[in-house]
CSV table of C-alpha atoms in Angstrom, one decimal:
chain,number,residue,atom,x,y,z
A,177,UNK,CA,142.6,15.6,62.3
A,178,UNK,CA,144.1,12.7,60.2
A,179,UNK,CA,145.7,11.3,63.3
A,180,UNK,CA,142.4,11.1,65.1
A,181,UNK,CA,140.7,9.6,62.0
A,182,UNK,CA,143.5,7.0,61.6
A,183,UNK,CA,143.3,6.1,65.3
A,184,UNK,CA,139.5,5.5,65.1
A,185,UNK,CA,139.8,3.5,61.9
A,186,UNK,CA,142.7,1.4,63.2
A,187,UNK,CA,141.1,0.7,66.6
A,188,UNK,CA,137.6,0.3,65.3
A,189,UNK,CA,137.4,-3.4,64.8
A,190,UNK,CA,138.7,-4.7,68.2
A,191,UNK,CA,137.0,-2.1,70.4
A,192,UNK,CA,133.9,-1.0,68.5
A,193,UNK,CA,132.9,-4.1,66.7
A,194,UNK,CA,129.5,-4.1,68.3
A,195,UNK,CA,128.8,-0.5,67.2
A,196,UNK,CA,126.0,-1.6,64.9
A,197,UNK,CA,122.5,-1.9,66.4
A,198,UNK,CA,122.3,-4.8,68.7
A,199,UNK,CA,119.8,-7.6,68.3
A,200,UNK,CA,116.4,-7.0,69.8
A,201,UNK,CA,116.2,-8.5,73.3
A,202,UNK,CA,113.9,-11.4,73.9
A,203,UNK,CA,111.8,-9.3,76.3
A,204,UNK,CA,110.9,-5.7,76.2
A,205,UNK,CA,108.5,-3.7,78.5
A,206,UNK,CA,111.1,-3.4,81.2
A,207,UNK,CA,109.8,-0.9,83.8
A,208,UNK,CA,112.4,1.1,85.8
A,209,UNK,CA,112.4,0.8,89.6
A,210,UNK,CA,113.4,4.2,91.1
A,211,UNK,CA,115.6,4.6,94.2
A,212,UNK,CA,113.6,5.2,97.4
A,213,UNK,CA,114.8,7.6,100.1
A,214,UNK,CA,115.1,6.0,103.5
A,215,UNK,CA,113.9,7.6,106.7
A,216,UNK,CA,117.5,8.2,107.8
A,217,UNK,CA,118.3,10.0,104.5
A,218,UNK,CA,115.1,12.0,104.8
A,219,UNK,CA,116.1,13.1,108.4
A,220,UNK,CA,119.5,14.2,107.3
A,221,UNK,CA,118.2,16.0,104.2
A,222,UNK,CA,115.6,17.9,106.2
A,223,UNK,CA,118.2,18.9,108.8
A,224,UNK,CA,120.4,20.3,106.1
A,225,UNK,CA,117.5,22.1,104.4
A,226,UNK,CA,116.7,23.9,107.6
A,227,UNK,CA,120.4,24.9,108.0
A,228,UNK,CA,120.6,26.2,104.5
A,229,UNK,CA,117.5,28.4,105.0
A,230,UNK,CA,119.2,30.3,107.9
A,231,UNK,CA,120.7,33.6,107.0
A,232,UNK,CA,124.3,34.2,107.9
A,233,UNK,CA,124.9,36.5,110.8
A,234,UNK,CA,124.5,40.1,109.9
A,235,UNK,CA,122.9,39.5,106.5
A,236,UNK,CA,119.5,40.5,105.2
A,237,UNK,CA,117.5,38.7,102.5
A,238,UNK,CA,118.4,41.4,100.1
A,239,UNK,CA,122.1,41.3,100.8
A,240,UNK,CA,122.1,37.5,100.7
A,241,UNK,CA,120.4,37.6,97.3
A,242,UNK,CA,122.9,40.0,95.9
A,243,UNK,CA,125.8,37.9,97.2
A,244,UNK,CA,124.3,34.9,95.6
A,245,UNK,CA,124.1,36.6,92.2
A,246,UNK,CA,127.6,38.0,92.5
A,247,UNK,CA,129.1,34.7,93.5
A,248,UNK,CA,127.1,32.2,91.4
A,249,UNK,CA,125.4,34.2,88.7
A,250,UNK,CA,121.9,33.1,89.8
A,251,UNK,CA,119.6,33.4,92.8
A,252,UNK,CA,121.5,31.2,95.1
A,253,UNK,CA,119.7,32.5,98.1
A,254,UNK,CA,116.4,31.3,96.7
A,255,UNK,CA,118.1,28.0,95.9
A,256,UNK,CA,119.0,27.6,99.6
A,257,UNK,CA,115.4,27.8,100.6
A,258,UNK,CA,114.0,25.2,98.2
A,259,UNK,CA,113.7,21.5,99.0
A,260,UNK,CA,116.7,19.5,97.9
A,261,UNK,CA,114.4,16.9,96.3
A,262,UNK,CA,111.8,19.4,95.0
A,263,UNK,CA,109.1,18.1,92.6
A,264,UNK,CA,109.5,18.8,88.9
A,265,UNK,CA,106.6,18.1,86.6
A,266,UNK,CA,107.0,15.4,83.9
A,267,UNK,CA,107.1,17.5,80.7
A,268,UNK,CA,107.8,14.6,78.3
A,269,UNK,CA,105.5,13.9,75.4
A,270,UNK,CA,103.0,11.2,76.4
A,271,UNK,CA,104.7,8.7,74.0
A,272,UNK,CA,107.8,8.9,76.0
A,273,UNK,CA,106.0,7.5,79.1
A,274,UNK,CA,105.1,4.2,77.5
A,275,UNK,CA,108.2,2.4,78.6
A,276,UNK,CA,109.2,-0.6,76.6
A,277,UNK,CA,113.0,-0.2,77.2
A,278,UNK,CA,115.3,-3.2,76.7
A,279,UNK,CA,116.2,-5.1,79.8
A,280,UNK,CA,119.9,-5.1,79.2
A,281,UNK,CA,120.6,-1.4,79.1
A,282,UNK,CA,124.2,-0.5,80.2
A,283,UNK,CA,125.0,1.0,83.5
A,284,UNK,CA,126.0,4.7,83.7
A,285,UNK,CA,128.5,6.7,85.8
A,286,UNK,CA,127.4,10.3,86.2
A,287,UNK,CA,130.3,12.8,86.4
A,288,UNK,CA,129.6,16.2,87.8
A,289,UNK,CA,132.4,18.8,88.1
A,290,UNK,CA,132.1,21.8,90.3
A,291,UNK,CA,134.1,24.8,91.3
A,292,UNK,CA,132.7,27.1,94.1
A,293,UNK,CA,129.1,25.9,93.5
A,294,UNK,CA,126.3,26.6,95.9
A,295,UNK,CA,125.8,23.5,98.1
A,296,UNK,CA,122.0,23.6,97.7
A,297,UNK,CA,122.2,23.6,93.9
A,298,UNK,CA,124.8,20.8,93.8
A,299,UNK,CA,122.9,18.6,96.1
A,300,UNK,CA,119.6,19.3,94.3
A,301,UNK,CA,121.3,18.0,91.2
A,302,UNK,CA,122.4,14.9,93.0
A,303,UNK,CA,119.0,14.2,94.5
A,304,UNK,CA,117.2,14.7,91.2
A,305,UNK,CA,119.5,12.1,89.7
A,306,UNK,CA,119.0,9.6,92.5
A,307,UNK,CA,115.2,10.1,92.7
A,308,UNK,CA,114.6,9.9,88.9
A,309,UNK,CA,117.1,7.3,87.8
A,310,UNK,CA,116.5,3.5,87.7
A,311,UNK,CA,118.6,2.1,90.6
A,312,UNK,CA,119.9,-0.8,88.5
A,313,UNK,CA,121.1,1.6,85.7
A,314,UNK,CA,122.9,4.0,87.9
A,315,UNK,CA,126.5,2.9,88.7
A,316,UNK,CA,127.6,5.9,90.6
A,317,UNK,CA,127.6,9.7,90.9
A,318,UNK,CA,131.1,11.2,91.0
A,319,UNK,CA,131.4,14.8,92.2
A,320,UNK,CA,134.7,16.2,91.1
A,321,UNK,CA,135.7,19.3,93.1
A,322,UNK,CA,137.9,21.4,90.9
A,323,UNK,CA,139.8,23.1,93.8
A,324,UNK,CA,136.9,25.1,95.2
A,325,UNK,CA,137.9,27.9,97.6
A,326,UNK,CA,137.5,26.8,101.2
A,327,UNK,CA,137.5,30.3,102.6
A,328,UNK,CA,134.5,31.4,100.4
A,329,UNK,CA,132.7,28.0,100.1
A,330,UNK,CA,133.4,26.0,103.2
A,331,UNK,CA,130.1,24.1,103.0
A,332,UNK,CA,131.4,22.2,99.9
A,333,UNK,CA,134.1,20.6,102.0
A,334,UNK,CA,133.4,18.8,105.3
A,335,UNK,CA,129.6,19.5,105.2
A,336,UNK,CA,129.4,18.0,101.7
A,337,UNK,CA,131.6,15.0,102.6
A,338,UNK,CA,129.5,14.2,105.7
A,339,UNK,CA,126.2,14.6,103.8
A,340,UNK,CA,127.1,12.3,100.9
A,341,UNK,CA,128.2,9.6,103.4
A,342,UNK,CA,124.4,9.0,103.8
A,343,UNK,CA,123.7,8.8,100.1
A,344,UNK,CA,124.2,5.6,98.1
A,345,UNK,CA,126.5,5.6,95.1
A,346,UNK,CA,127.7,9.2,95.6
A,347,UNK,CA,131.5,9.9,95.7
A,348,UNK,CA,133.5,13.1,96.0
A,349,UNK,CA,136.8,13.3,94.1
A,350,UNK,CA,138.9,16.4,95.0
A,351,UNK,CA,141.6,18.1,93.0
A,352,UNK,CA,144.4,19.9,94.9
A,353,UNK,CA,144.9,22.4,92.1
A,354,UNK,CA,142.6,24.1,89.6
A,355,UNK,CA,142.3,21.9,86.5
A,356,UNK,CA,139.4,23.4,84.7
A,357,UNK,CA,136.3,21.6,83.4
A,358,UNK,CA,138.0,19.7,80.7
A,359,UNK,CA,140.7,18.0,82.8
A,360,UNK,CA,138.4,17.6,85.8
A,361,UNK,CA,136.0,15.6,83.6
A,362,UNK,CA,138.9,13.5,82.5
A,363,UNK,CA,139.8,12.8,86.1
A,364,UNK,CA,136.2,11.8,86.8
A,365,UNK,CA,136.0,9.6,83.8
A,366,UNK,CA,139.2,7.8,84.8
A,367,UNK,CA,137.8,7.2,88.3
A,368,UNK,CA,134.5,5.9,87.1
A,369,UNK,CA,133.4,2.3,86.5
A,370,UNK,CA,130.2,2.5,84.4
A,371,UNK,CA,129.9,1.3,80.8
A,372,UNK,CA,128.5,4.7,79.9
A,373,UNK,CA,129.7,8.1,81.0
A,374,UNK,CA,127.2,10.8,81.6
A,375,UNK,CA,128.6,14.3,82.0
A,376,UNK,CA,126.3,16.9,83.8
A,377,UNK,CA,126.7,20.4,85.1
A,378,UNK,CA,126.5,21.1,88.8
A,379,UNK,CA,123.3,23.2,88.7
A,380,UNK,CA,120.8,20.9,87.0
A,381,UNK,CA,117.6,18.9,87.8
A,382,UNK,CA,116.9,15.6,86.0
A,383,UNK,CA,113.4,14.6,85.3
A,384,UNK,CA,111.5,11.3,84.9
A,385,UNK,CA,112.9,9.0,82.2
A,386,UNK,CA,116.0,11.1,81.6
A,387,UNK,CA,118.6,8.3,82.0
A,388,UNK,CA,117.0,5.3,80.3
A,389,UNK,CA,116.1,7.4,77.2
A,390,UNK,CA,119.8,8.2,76.8
A,391,UNK,CA,121.0,4.7,77.5
A,392,UNK,CA,118.5,3.2,75.0
A,393,UNK,CA,120.2,5.2,72.2
A,394,UNK,CA,123.7,4.1,73.1
A,395,UNK,CA,122.4,0.5,73.5
A,396,UNK,CA,121.2,0.6,69.9
A,397,UNK,CA,124.5,2.0,68.6
A,398,UNK,CA,127.7,2.7,70.5
A,399,UNK,CA,128.6,5.5,68.1
A,400,UNK,CA,125.6,7.6,69.0
A,401,UNK,CA,126.4,10.3,71.5
A,402,UNK,CA,123.0,11.5,72.9
A,403,UNK,CA,122.3,14.6,74.8
A,404,UNK,CA,119.1,15.4,76.7
A,405,UNK,CA,116.8,18.2,75.8
A,406,UNK,CA,118.0,21.0,78.0
A,407,UNK,CA,115.2,22.9,79.7
A,408,UNK,CA,115.5,26.2,81.3
A,409,UNK,CA,115.7,26.9,85.1
A,410,UNK,CA,115.2,30.6,85.4
A,411,UNK,CA,118.2,32.2,87.1
A,412,UNK,CA,116.0,34.6,89.1
A,413,UNK,CA,112.9,32.6,90.0
A,414,UNK,CA,114.4,29.0,89.6
A,415,UNK,CA,111.1,28.1,87.8
A,416,UNK,CA,111.5,25.1,85.5
A,417,UNK,CA,110.3,25.8,81.9
A,418,UNK,CA,110.2,23.4,79.0
A,419,UNK,CA,112.1,24.4,75.9
A,420,UNK,CA,111.3,23.8,72.2
A,421,UNK,CA,113.2,21.4,70.0
A,422,UNK,CA,116.3,23.2,68.8
A,423,UNK,CA,119.6,21.7,67.6
A,424,UNK,CA,123.1,22.8,68.4
A,425,UNK,CA,124.9,25.1,66.0
A,426,UNK,CA,127.7,27.7,66.0
A,427,UNK,CA,128.7,30.9,64.3
A,428,UNK,CA,132.0,31.7,62.5
A,429,UNK,CA,133.4,33.1,65.7
A,430,UNK,CA,133.1,29.6,67.1
A,431,UNK,CA,130.4,30.5,69.6
A,432,UNK,CA,127.8,27.8,70.3
A,433,UNK,CA,124.2,28.7,69.6
A,434,UNK,CA,120.8,27.1,69.6
A,435,UNK,CA,119.3,26.8,66.1
A,436,UNK,CA,115.5,26.1,65.7
A,437,UNK,CA,114.7,23.4,63.3
A,438,UNK,CA,112.9,24.5,60.2
A,439,UNK,CA,109.6,23.1,58.9
A,440,UNK,CA,111.3,20.6,56.6
A,441,UNK,CA,113.5,19.3,59.5
A,442,UNK,CA,110.5,19.1,61.8
A,443,UNK,CA,108.5,17.1,59.3
A,444,UNK,CA,111.1,14.3,59.5
A,445,UNK,CA,110.6,13.6,63.2
A,446,UNK,CA,107.8,13.1,65.6
A,447,UNK,CA,108.0,15.3,68.7
A,448,UNK,CA,109.4,12.5,70.7
A,449,UNK,CA,112.0,11.2,68.2
A,450,UNK,CA,115.7,11.7,68.7
A,451,UNK,CA,117.2,14.0,66.1
A,452,UNK,CA,120.7,14.6,64.9
A,453,UNK,CA,122.5,17.8,65.9
A,454,UNK,CA,125.6,19.3,64.3
A,455,UNK,CA,127.0,20.3,67.8
A,456,UNK,CA,126.2,19.9,71.4
A,457,UNK,CA,126.1,22.4,74.2
A,458,UNK,CA,128.6,20.3,76.0
A,459,UNK,CA,127.4,20.5,79.6
A,460,UNK,CA,125.1,17.6,79.4
A,461,UNK,CA,125.6,14.4,77.3
A,462,UNK,CA,126.2,10.7,77.5
A,463,UNK,CA,128.8,8.6,75.7
A,464,UNK,CA,129.8,4.9,75.7
A,465,UNK,CA,133.1,4.5,77.5
A,466,UNK,CA,134.7,2.7,74.5
A,467,UNK,CA,133.7,5.5,72.2
A,468,UNK,CA,134.9,8.2,74.6
A,469,UNK,CA,138.4,6.8,74.7
A,470,UNK,CA,138.7,5.5,71.2
A,471,UNK,CA,137.7,8.9,69.8
A,472,UNK,CA,140.3,10.7,71.9
A,473,UNK,CA,138.3,11.9,75.0
A,474,UNK,CA,138.9,15.7,75.3
A,475,UNK,CA,141.7,17.8,73.9
A,476,UNK,CA,143.6,18.0,77.2
A,477,UNK,CA,145.7,20.9,76.0
A,478,UNK,CA,142.6,23.0,76.1
A,479,UNK,CA,142.3,25.0,79.3
A,480,UNK,CA,139.6,25.5,81.9
A,481,UNK,CA,136.4,25.8,79.8
A,482,UNK,CA,135.3,27.1,76.4
A,483,UNK,CA,135.4,25.5,72.9
A,484,UNK,CA,135.7,21.9,74.1
A,485,UNK,CA,132.0,21.2,73.2
A,486,UNK,CA,132.6,22.3,69.5
A,487,UNK,CA,135.9,20.5,69.4
A,488,UNK,CA,134.3,17.3,70.5
A,489,UNK,CA,131.3,17.8,68.2
A,490,UNK,CA,133.5,18.3,65.1
A,491,UNK,CA,135.7,15.3,66.0
A,492,UNK,CA,132.9,12.9,66.6
A,493,UNK,CA,131.1,13.7,63.4
A,494,UNK,CA,134.3,13.8,61.2
A,495,UNK,CA,135.4,10.5,62.6
A,496,UNK,CA,132.1,8.6,62.1
A,497,UNK,CA,130.1,9.0,65.3
A,498,UNK,CA,126.8,10.8,65.6
A,499,UNK,CA,125.4,13.5,67.9
A,500,UNK,CA,121.7,13.3,68.9
A,501,UNK,CA,119.3,15.3,71.1
A,502,UNK,CA,116.8,13.0,72.8
A,503,UNK,CA,113.5,14.8,73.6
A,504,UNK,CA,112.3,12.0,75.9
A,505,UNK,CA,115.3,12.8,78.1
A,506,UNK,CA,114.8,16.2,79.7
A,507,UNK,CA,117.2,17.9,82.2
A,508,UNK,CA,116.7,21.4,83.5
A,509,UNK,CA,119.8,23.7,83.7
A,510,UNK,CA,120.3,27.1,85.3
A,511,UNK,CA,121.5,29.4,82.6
A,512,UNK,CA,123.3,31.9,84.7
A,513,UNK,CA,123.0,35.7,84.3
A,514,UNK,CA,126.8,35.9,84.1
A,515,UNK,CA,129.6,33.4,84.5
A,516,UNK,CA,131.3,34.1,87.9
A,517,UNK,CA,134.1,31.6,87.4
A,518,UNK,CA,137.6,33.0,87.1
A,519,UNK,CA,139.9,31.9,84.3
A,520,UNK,CA,143.7,31.8,85.2
A,521,UNK,CA,145.2,34.0,82.5
A,522,UNK,CA,141.9,35.7,81.7
A,523,UNK,CA,138.7,34.5,80.1
A,524,UNK,CA,139.4,35.9,76.7
A,525,UNK,CA,142.9,34.5,76.4
A,526,UNK,CA,141.8,31.0,77.6
A,527,UNK,CA,138.8,30.7,75.3
A,528,UNK,CA,140.7,32.2,72.3
A,529,UNK,CA,143.5,29.7,72.7
A,530,UNK,CA,141.0,26.8,72.9
A,531,UNK,CA,139.1,28.0,69.8
A,532,UNK,CA,142.3,28.4,67.8
A,533,UNK,CA,143.3,24.8,68.7
A,534,UNK,CA,139.8,23.7,67.4
A,535,UNK,CA,140.2,25.7,64.2
A,536,UNK,CA,143.8,24.5,63.4
A,537,UNK,CA,143.0,20.8,64.0
A,538,UNK,CA,139.5,20.4,62.5
A,539,UNK,CA,138.5,23.3,60.1
A,540,UNK,CA,141.0,22.9,57.3
A,541,UNK,CA,140.7,25.9,54.9
A,542,UNK,CA,137.5,27.1,56.7
A,543,UNK,CA,139.7,28.3,59.5
A,544,UNK,CA,140.4,31.4,57.4
A,545,UNK,CA,136.7,32.4,57.9
A,546,UNK,CA,137.1,32.0,61.6
A,547,UNK,CA,140.2,34.2,61.5
A,548,UNK,CA,138.4,36.8,59.4
A,549,UNK,CA,135.7,37.0,62.1
A,550,UNK,CA,138.2,37.0,64.9
A,551,UNK,CA,140.9,39.6,64.1
A,552,UNK,CA,144.4,38.8,65.5
A,553,UNK,CA,143.4,35.2,66.3
A,554,UNK,CA,145.8,33.8,63.7
A,555,UNK,CA,148.7,35.3,65.6
A,556,UNK,CA,147.8,33.7,68.9
A,557,UNK,CA,149.7,30.7,70.2
A,558,UNK,CA,147.6,27.5,70.2
A,559,UNK,CA,150.3,25.1,71.5
A,560,UNK,CA,151.3,21.9,69.7
A,561,UNK,CA,148.6,20.8,67.2
A,562,UNK,CA,150.7,18.5,65.2
A,563,UNK,CA,149.2,15.3,66.7
């Protein structure tokens, strides 16, 4: 922990000297100009939509639905039948729709990692970003394929590559071997060019105003790490539902949980105000490139997935940055019925090792409470945590 804090302190002046709020620009009231789908892209999109609706030979609707749940943890068969650019209602507070964003907001690179994802859900995520992001603020969308299985998910190979050739700003970066979410995101970040990095999951739908609301917070202070309000896309019906204003928390077993704000906390904010959050869910957030690298990116000794969101949350707060949730930025997310992704070495072993690394580096004497709630964890190997 002291190593991270020294690194931030020592590197702070040359790389984060503009972290304080920037001067108010001469002109406000900038209005975003969305990307417009061309006739050629519409033709290609509708052709793929028709192909996705077709049942594989020998399957029924019921068997395809079951296979979708078994493979993806949600109703992937229904996802295949929905438009790739389906309409989602603007659920923001009316105050969020007034505009008035600075004209000099930074450009963002969106990084989406996927492993054995349904092509329809992945491309619906991409189309929602293209359709609802100001063209001048979107640097690129980088899809990092974390070694998907060609034999079970062939449509995420050549069909995906051919489709994105028709889309602007979309690139596919493929990994030869399974790296896991953490290292795949690092690969995507290294490949990106935007001033701001936005990390999203591969089964989301962005809504109007989602990007500029996040960029405005970073424009005001590079040390703010904002996350959108994460709405629910039902795993069975794929209906989009607005969620209430909850902050990120955790229990002593180091499991992330949503915590509703109490009345005192709610009284401090209007419904559209960004509010501070102790932790973030981790799947969806934005961060200035300088801050991401100066604060140590991810712990790349963590494996696959699990615990990295709390590790980054603790590190950012304890080294001087701030986590926020921005209600004017709303992104829907499919919360799966179950996690179908395999973990080399086993899910429990992987997550336990990651959590022990988090406890040993950041929790000081409070790690003993974690060990009390997690019997046997103190004897597990966490790798080198000396820094």
